[in-house]
Coordinates of C-alpha atoms and ligand atoms in Angstrom, one line a residue:
M29 CA 54.0 -14.1 -56.5
A30 CA 51.7 -12.9 -59.3
S31 CA 49.6 -10.1 -58.1
I32 CA 46.1 -11.4 -57.1
D33 CA 44.8 -7.9 -58.1
A34 CA 45.2 -9.0 -61.7
A35 CA 42.3 -11.2 -61.3
P36 CA 38.6 -9.4 -61.1
D37 CA 36.6 -9.5 -58.3
V38 CA 38.6 -10.9 -55.8
P39 CA 36.6 -12.5 -52.7
Q40 CA 37.1 -10.8 -49.6
E41 CA 37.8 -14.2 -47.6
L42 CA 40.9 -15.8 -47.7
I43 CA 41.7 -19.7 -47.0
L44 CA 45.5 -19.6 -46.0
L45 CA 46.8 -23.4 -46.6
G46 CA 49.8 -24.2 -44.4
G47 CA 50.2 -20.2 -44.2
S48 CA 52.7 -21.2 -40.7
A49 CA 53.3 -17.5 -39.3
G50 CA 52.7 -16.1 -42.6
W51 CA 57.0 -15.2 -42.9
M52 CA 56.1 -14.6 -46.9
M53 CA 52.9 -12.4 -46.5
S54 CA 52.9 -8.9 -46.8
P55 CA 50.8 -6.6 -44.7
A56 CA 49.2 -5.2 -47.6
F57 CA 48.0 -8.3 -49.0
L58 CA 46.5 -9.8 -45.8
A59 CA 44.6 -6.3 -45.1
R60 CA 42.5 -6.8 -48.3
F61 CA 40.5 -9.4 -46.7
K62 CA 37.6 -9.3 -44.2
S63 CA 38.2 -12.9 -43.2
I64 CA 40.9 -15.4 -43.1
L65 CA 40.6 -18.9 -42.5
L66 CA 44.0 -20.5 -41.6
V67 CA 44.8 -24.2 -41.7
D68 CA 47.9 -25.4 -40.6
I69 CA 49.0 -28.8 -39.0
D70 CA 51.0 -26.6 -36.6
P71 CA 48.8 -25.7 -33.6
W72 CA 51.4 -22.9 -32.9
A73 CA 50.5 -21.6 -36.1
P74 CA 47.7 -18.9 -35.2
R75 CA 49.4 -17.7 -32.3
L76 CA 52.8 -17.0 -34.4
F77 CA 50.7 -15.7 -37.4
R78 CA 49.2 -13.1 -34.5
L79 CA 52.4 -12.2 -33.3
R80 CA 53.9 -11.3 -36.5
H81 CA 50.4 -9.6 -38.4
G82 CA 48.2 -9.4 -35.1
A83 CA 48.9 -5.1 -35.7
T84 CA 47.7 -5.4 -39.2
L85 CA 44.8 -7.5 -38.5
R86 CA 43.5 -5.3 -36.0
R87 CA 43.7 -2.4 -37.8
H88 CA 41.9 -3.3 -40.7
A89 CA 39.5 -5.6 -38.6
V90 CA 40.2 -8.4 -40.2
R91 CA 39.2 -11.5 -38.5
L92 CA 41.3 -14.3 -38.3
D93 CA 39.9 -18.4 -37.7
F94 CA 41.9 -21.3 -37.3
L95 CA 41.5 -25.2 -38.4
C96 CA 44.5 -27.4 -37.0
G97 CA 45.2 -30.4 -38.8
D98 CA 46.1 -31.9 -42.4
V99 CA 45.0 -29.6 -45.1
H100 CA 44.1 -32.7 -47.4
E101 CA 41.8 -33.8 -44.7
L102 CA 40.7 -30.7 -43.9
L103 CA 40.3 -28.9 -47.4
D104 CA 36.6 -29.9 -48.0
Q105 CA 36.0 -28.6 -44.3
A106 CA 37.3 -25.4 -45.3
L107 CA 36.0 -25.0 -48.6
A108 CA 32.4 -25.5 -47.1
A109 CA 33.1 -23.1 -44.6
Q110 CA 34.0 -20.5 -46.9
P111 CA 32.2 -21.1 -50.0
Q112 CA 33.1 -17.4 -51.3
A113 CA 36.7 -17.5 -50.2
C114 CA 39.9 -17.8 -52.3
V115 CA 42.6 -20.3 -51.6
L116 CA 46.3 -19.9 -51.1
F117 CA 48.2 -22.9 -51.0
D118 CA 51.1 -21.3 -49.4
N119 CA 54.5 -23.0 -49.6
F120 CA 53.7 -26.4 -48.1
L121 CA 53.0 -28.6 -51.4
G122 CA 56.8 -29.0 -52.1
L123 CA 57.0 -31.0 -49.1
D124 CA 54.5 -33.6 -50.1
S125 CA 56.6 -36.2 -51.2
I126 CA 58.7 -36.1 -48.0
Y127 CA 55.5 -36.8 -46.0
T128 CA 54.0 -39.6 -48.5
R129 CA 57.3 -41.1 -50.1
N130 CA 55.3 -42.2 -52.7
L131 CA 55.9 -40.3 -56.0
E132 CA 52.3 -41.6 -57.2
V133 CA 50.3 -40.5 -54.2
T134 CA 51.9 -37.3 -54.6
A135 CA 51.2 -36.7 -58.3
R136 CA 47.5 -37.9 -57.6
R137 CA 47.3 -35.4 -54.9
M138 CA 48.7 -32.7 -57.0
R139 CA 46.3 -33.2 -59.8
G140 CA 43.5 -33.8 -57.6
I141 CA 43.9 -30.2 -56.2
R142 CA 43.0 -28.8 -59.7
Q143 CA 39.6 -30.7 -59.5
R144 CA 38.8 -29.7 -56.1
M145 CA 39.4 -26.1 -56.8
R146 CA 36.7 -25.8 -59.5
G147 CA 34.9 -22.7 -59.2
R148 CA 37.4 -20.9 -57.1
L149 CA 39.9 -18.1 -57.4
W150 CA 43.2 -19.9 -56.5
G151 CA 47.0 -19.7 -55.7
S152 CA 49.8 -21.8 -55.0
V153 CA 53.4 -20.7 -54.2
H154 CA 55.4 -24.2 -53.9
D155 CA 59.5 -25.3 -54.5
R156 CA 60.0 -26.8 -57.7
L157 CA 63.6 -27.4 -57.1
S158 CA 66.5 -26.8 -54.4
G159 CA 69.6 -27.2 -54.0
P160 CA 73.2 -26.0 -53.2
G161 CA 74.6 -23.1 -55.2
T162 CA 77.6 -20.9 -54.3
A163 CA 76.1 -17.3 -56.0
D164 CA 76.3 -15.0 -53.4
W165 CA 72.9 -14.4 -52.1
R166 CA 73.7 -10.7 -51.3
D167 CA 74.0 -10.2 -55.2
A168 CA 70.6 -9.1 -56.0
A169 CA 70.9 -10.0 -59.7
C170 CA 70.4 -14.1 -58.4
W171 CA 67.0 -13.5 -56.7
A172 CA 65.5 -10.4 -58.0
R173 CA 65.5 -11.6 -61.9
D174 CA 61.4 -12.1 -63.0
W175 CA 61.7 -15.4 -64.1
T176 CA 58.6 -16.5 -65.8
A177 CA 57.3 -19.9 -67.4
R178 CA 54.4 -21.7 -68.5
S179 CA 53.2 -24.7 -66.4
G180 CA 53.5 -27.9 -68.1
H181 CA 56.5 -26.7 -70.0
E182 CA 60.2 -26.9 -69.5
L183 CA 61.4 -24.7 -66.9
P184 CA 64.6 -22.3 -67.8
Q185 CA 66.2 -24.7 -66.1
Q186 CA 70.1 -24.3 -67.0
A187 CA 70.2 -20.3 -67.0
F188 CA 68.8 -20.8 -63.7
F189 CA 71.4 -23.1 -62.5
A190 CA 74.3 -20.6 -64.2
S191 CA 72.8 -17.7 -62.3
V192 CA 72.9 -19.3 -58.6
Q193 CA 76.2 -21.2 -59.8
A194 CA 74.4 -24.3 -58.9
Q195 CA 76.4 -27.4 -57.5
G196 CA 74.7 -30.9 -57.6
P197 CA 72.6 -32.9 -56.7
W198 CA 69.4 -30.9 -56.3
L199 CA 66.0 -31.7 -55.2
D200 CA 63.2 -32.1 -57.4
H201 CA 59.8 -31.4 -54.9
H202 CA 57.5 -32.7 -57.8
T203 CA 55.3 -30.1 -58.1
E204 CA 54.8 -29.9 -61.6
H205 CA 51.3 -31.0 -61.6
V206 CA 50.1 -28.5 -59.2
L207 CA 49.0 -25.8 -61.8
P208 CA 47.1 -26.4 -64.8
P209 CA 49.0 -26.7 -68.1
G210 CA 49.6 -23.6 -69.9
L211 CA 49.4 -20.6 -67.3
N212 CA 52.1 -18.1 -66.9
T213 CA 53.8 -18.7 -63.6
H214 CA 56.4 -16.6 -61.8
L215 CA 59.7 -18.4 -60.6
I216 CA 61.2 -17.0 -57.5
A217 CA 65.0 -17.5 -57.0
W218 CA 65.1 -17.9 -52.9
P219 CA 68.2 -18.4 -50.7
I220 CA 66.8 -19.9 -48.1
V221 CA 70.6 -20.0 -46.1
P222 CA 73.8 -18.8 -47.3
G223 CA 74.8 -21.7 -50.0
R224 CA 71.2 -23.6 -50.6
W225 CA 68.5 -22.4 -53.1
H226 CA 65.1 -22.6 -53.6
W227 CA 63.3 -22.3 -56.8
L228 CA 59.3 -21.6 -56.0
E229 CA 56.8 -21.4 -58.9
A230 CA 53.7 -19.2 -57.9
A231 CA 50.6 -18.6 -59.7
W232 CA 47.1 -17.7 -59.3
V233 CA 44.2 -19.5 -61.4
E234 CA 41.0 -18.7 -62.1
G235 CA 39.1 -21.7 -61.5
R236 CA 35.6 -20.0 -61.9
Ligands
SAM329 C1 57.6 -24.1 -45.5 S1 56.3 -23.5 -44.4 C2 55.4 -22.4 -44.8 C3 55.6 -21.2 -44.4 C4 54.5 -20.1 -44.7 N1 54.1 -19.7 -46.3 C5 55.0 -18.7 -44.2 O1 55.1 -17.7 -45.1 O2 55.0 -18.6 -42.8 C6 55.3 -25.2 -44.3 C7 53.8 -25.0 -43.3 O3 52.8 -25.7 -44.2 C8 52.5 -26.6 -42.6 N2 51.8 -27.9 -43.5 C9 52.9 -28.7 -44.3 N3 52.1 -29.7 -44.7 C10 50.9 -29.7 -44.1 C11 49.9 -30.3 -44.4 N4 49.9 -31.4 -45.3 N5 48.6 -29.7 -43.7 C12 48.5 -28.9 -43.1 N6 49.9 -27.9 -42.8 C13 50.8 -28.6 -43.5 C14 53.8 -26.6 -41.9 O4 53.0 -26.8 -40.2 C15 54.3 -25.2 -41.9 O5 53.6 -24.5 -41.1

């Protein structure tokens, strides 16, 4: 995702929401923090996270704490516990409409995140679209391409569909309101399994 290094005065604490085992996390990114507060509804998340990243955390003396439960209920508690921390919504917001089964509730929650993040440096990586595509995932041209967009503007959807040889139907993850309008974002094509593609959006927001 867009590099956090582009932001000035990056805090030394990170609140990592929906971090799971940190499958998508680079050790170098984690090592830059003094403490990480992982919040996940999955009670196995901290064990899995340590299995994957324990050596990095130990080597760089990064403290790992864990809150187990629904981010939407625990967010205020996490923010109060870490008043200086930056916050990363780590690829779970795209699941929201599947949980709520109500697009209005999801849209309200997504817009609400921007309000709740006022005064913070925060970022999100989330699904925008997903579906079948017959492009060979080993073809680096499909997913290594640097797609960019501006939040609130139309996505370069047709070019993306052509590049992954999309077949219908595709799922809209209803995350178009997560990021404030007018922000430069990165779009990442990700072949989650052969024949199925996710299109992720990622950006950091200076909510200061
Ligand atoms: C797609 S995985 C994210 C994987 C993670 N980004 C990684 O790199 O490994 C989604 C994670 O978010 C968690 N999750 C989904 N909705 C959540 C919620 N409302 N509150 C807390 N955790 C949630 C799931 O338990 C799961 O661990």
